[in-house]
């Protein structure tokens, strides 16, 4: 039977599978330890971060690995909203965001914040001017997907990022549905993605916070992943997720995720 739901989850790419098997043997140790096995794990983690950062078009120290795309969205939104609490509690999202964004917005409202959902046209596309009109003096954060998870509509991210910059509002781009096909254009502030959409294993997300963007991690402190993603890294899965990018950065045409 053919499989038609790669937007929900793509099959593991052969390159990712190979990297996963190899790093189960090589990458089991604690990357924060200084003995040989730990240093080997750290090398693998650093290389994975560099490959993922190159695919995103950011600095490696701007990118952390999370335990899912959903976790990356929740952590990114909570950290950005908290850091701008003094500016205000207004959040702008599109009406067609993934449930991870809409649920985080509902939580934000339950905690006393406000959310504006910007409507889309018949093709599921946000109008940049309509979106920009909702950005106010008390807007702490704006969120927009790069592409829709149900109908595939690509959103005008670069234009909206520019409008957000003009009024000093950080834009978080949920790039779960597009990063496997290429980097997100534009001057966005935060970006999230999910490895099982591009043929990596499930349970690996990316959270990118550009240098200079205010960010206050929420929840109990933890030393791993710059204090932004708590818990011991799933190194074999991270290596496998990044192997896809490492392999295809060598070719001009990226291969469709997992296919
Ligand atoms: C647009 C979008 N954002 C976020 C996510 C969440 O990613 P994950 O499945 O890794 O939690 C998904 C996955 O369905 C998605 O399609």
mmCIF file of N, CA, C and O and ligand atoms in Angstrom, residues 7-8 68-71 73 98 100 145 147 149 174 176-177 194 196-197 204, ligand 1:
data_model
loop_
_atom_site.group_PDB
_atom_site.id
_atom_site.type_symbol
_atom_site.label_atom_id
_atom_site.label_comp_id
_atom_site.label_asym_id
_atom_site.label_seq_id
_atom_site.Cartn_x
_atom_site.Cartn_y
_atom_site.Cartn_z
ATOM 1 N N UNK A 7 3.276 14.190 5.923
ATOM 2 C CA UNK A 7 3.172 15.409 6.730
ATOM 3 C C UNK A 7 2.986 15.070 8.204
ATOM 4 O O UNK A 7 3.382 15.840 9.082
ATOM 5 N N UNK A 8 2.392 13.903 8.492
ATOM 6 C CA UNK A 8 2.274 13.491 9.896
ATOM 7 C C UNK A 8 3.580 12.877 10.374
ATOM 8 O O UNK A 8 4.070 13.181 11.462
ATOM 9 N N UNK A 68 10.912 16.861 21.011
ATOM 10 C CA UNK A 68 9.922 16.783 19.922
ATOM 11 C C UNK A 68 9.727 18.180 19.338
ATOM 12 O O UNK A 68 10.164 19.178 19.930
ATOM 13 N N UNK A 69 9.026 18.234 18.207
ATOM 14 C CA UNK A 69 8.666 19.534 17.650
ATOM 15 C C UNK A 69 7.706 20.266 18.575
ATOM 16 O O UNK A 69 7.795 21.485 18.751
ATOM 17 N N UNK A 70 6.787 19.511 19.154
ATOM 18 C CA UNK A 70 5.823 20.100 20.087
ATOM 19 C C UNK A 70 6.545 20.735 21.274
ATOM 20 O O UNK A 70 6.256 21.866 21.679
ATOM 21 N N UNK A 71 7.499 19.986 21.820
ATOM 22 C CA UNK A 71 8.273 20.504 22.961
ATOM 23 C C UNK A 71 9.027 21.778 22.559
ATOM 24 O O UNK A 71 9.131 22.736 23.329
ATOM 25 N N UNK A 73 8.147 23.974 20.290
ATOM 26 C CA UNK A 73 7.169 25.062 20.207
ATOM 27 C C UNK A 73 6.813 25.554 21.613
ATOM 28 O O UNK A 73 6.825 26.762 21.894
ATOM 29 N N UNK A 98 -0.387 24.756 14.002
ATOM 30 C CA UNK A 98 -0.452 23.393 14.558
ATOM 31 C C UNK A 98 -0.996 23.460 15.983
ATOM 32 O O UNK A 98 -0.848 24.475 16.668
ATOM 33 N N UNK A 100 0.123 22.395 18.620
ATOM 34 C CA UNK A 100 1.126 22.717 19.650
ATOM 35 C C UNK A 100 1.151 24.223 19.909
ATOM 36 O O UNK A 100 1.280 24.669 21.061
ATOM 37 N N UNK A 145 3.520 29.499 11.143
ATOM 38 C CA UNK A 145 4.106 28.297 10.555
ATOM 39 C C UNK A 145 4.738 28.667 9.207
ATOM 40 O O UNK A 145 4.273 29.596 8.537
ATOM 41 N N UNK A 147 4.870 26.383 6.710
ATOM 42 C CA UNK A 147 3.967 25.703 5.783
ATOM 43 C C UNK A 147 2.940 24.948 6.608
ATOM 44 O O UNK A 147 3.243 24.494 7.718
ATOM 45 N N UNK A 149 0.449 22.057 7.919
ATOM 46 C CA UNK A 149 0.586 20.610 8.091
ATOM 47 C C UNK A 149 -0.567 19.829 7.477
ATOM 48 O O UNK A 149 -0.497 18.616 7.371
ATOM 49 N N UNK A 174 7.262 28.211 13.112
ATOM 50 C CA UNK A 174 7.158 26.758 13.264
ATOM 51 C C UNK A 174 7.446 26.153 11.884
ATOM 52 O O UNK A 174 6.585 26.126 11.013
ATOM 53 N N UNK A 176 8.219 23.050 11.126
ATOM 54 C CA UNK A 176 8.152 21.583 11.142
ATOM 55 C C UNK A 176 7.893 21.005 9.757
ATOM 56 O O UNK A 176 8.449 19.975 9.394
ATOM 57 N N UNK A 177 7.064 21.689 8.972
ATOM 58 C CA UNK A 177 6.660 21.105 7.683
ATOM 59 C C UNK A 177 7.565 21.505 6.521
ATOM 60 O O UNK A 177 7.317 21.081 5.401
ATOM 61 N N UNK A 194 10.874 19.658 13.540
ATOM 62 C CA UNK A 194 10.641 18.309 14.052
ATOM 63 C C UNK A 194 11.257 17.277 13.110
ATOM 64 O O UNK A 194 10.931 17.249 11.917
ATOM 65 N N UNK A 196 11.011 13.984 12.677
ATOM 66 C CA UNK A 196 10.314 12.872 12.014
ATOM 67 C C UNK A 196 9.502 13.334 10.807
ATOM 68 O O UNK A 196 8.875 12.529 10.126
ATOM 69 N N UNK A 197 9.563 14.634 10.520
ATOM 70 C CA UNK A 197 8.925 15.138 9.295
ATOM 71 C C UNK A 197 9.881 15.068 8.109
ATOM 72 O O UNK A 197 9.454 15.187 6.970
ATOM 73 N N UNK A 204 12.773 14.048 18.248
ATOM 74 C CA UNK A 204 13.847 15.052 18.146
ATOM 75 C C UNK A 204 13.244 16.319 17.547
ATOM 76 O O UNK A 204 12.660 16.282 16.460
HETATM 77 C C1 LIG B 1 3.384 22.315 11.754
HETATM 78 C C2 LIG B 1 3.759 21.390 12.882
HETATM 79 N N1 LIG B 1 4.277 21.912 14.008
HETATM 80 C C3 LIG B 1 4.648 21.138 15.045
HETATM 81 C C4 LIG B 1 4.508 19.769 14.998
HETATM 82 C C5 LIG B 1 4.887 18.948 16.206
HETATM 83 O O1 LIG B 1 5.997 18.102 15.988
HETATM 84 P P1 LIG B 1 6.137 16.724 16.799
HETATM 85 O O2 LIG B 1 5.273 15.720 16.129
HETATM 86 O O3 LIG B 1 7.612 16.396 16.680
HETATM 87 O O4 LIG B 1 5.766 16.966 18.212
HETATM 88 C C6 LIG B 1 3.962 19.174 13.851
HETATM 89 C C7 LIG B 1 3.744 17.714 13.786
HETATM 90 O O5 LIG B 1 2.642 17.266 13.513
HETATM 91 C C8 LIG B 1 3.594 20.008 12.761
HETATM 92 O O6 LIG B 1 3.074 19.501 11.633
#
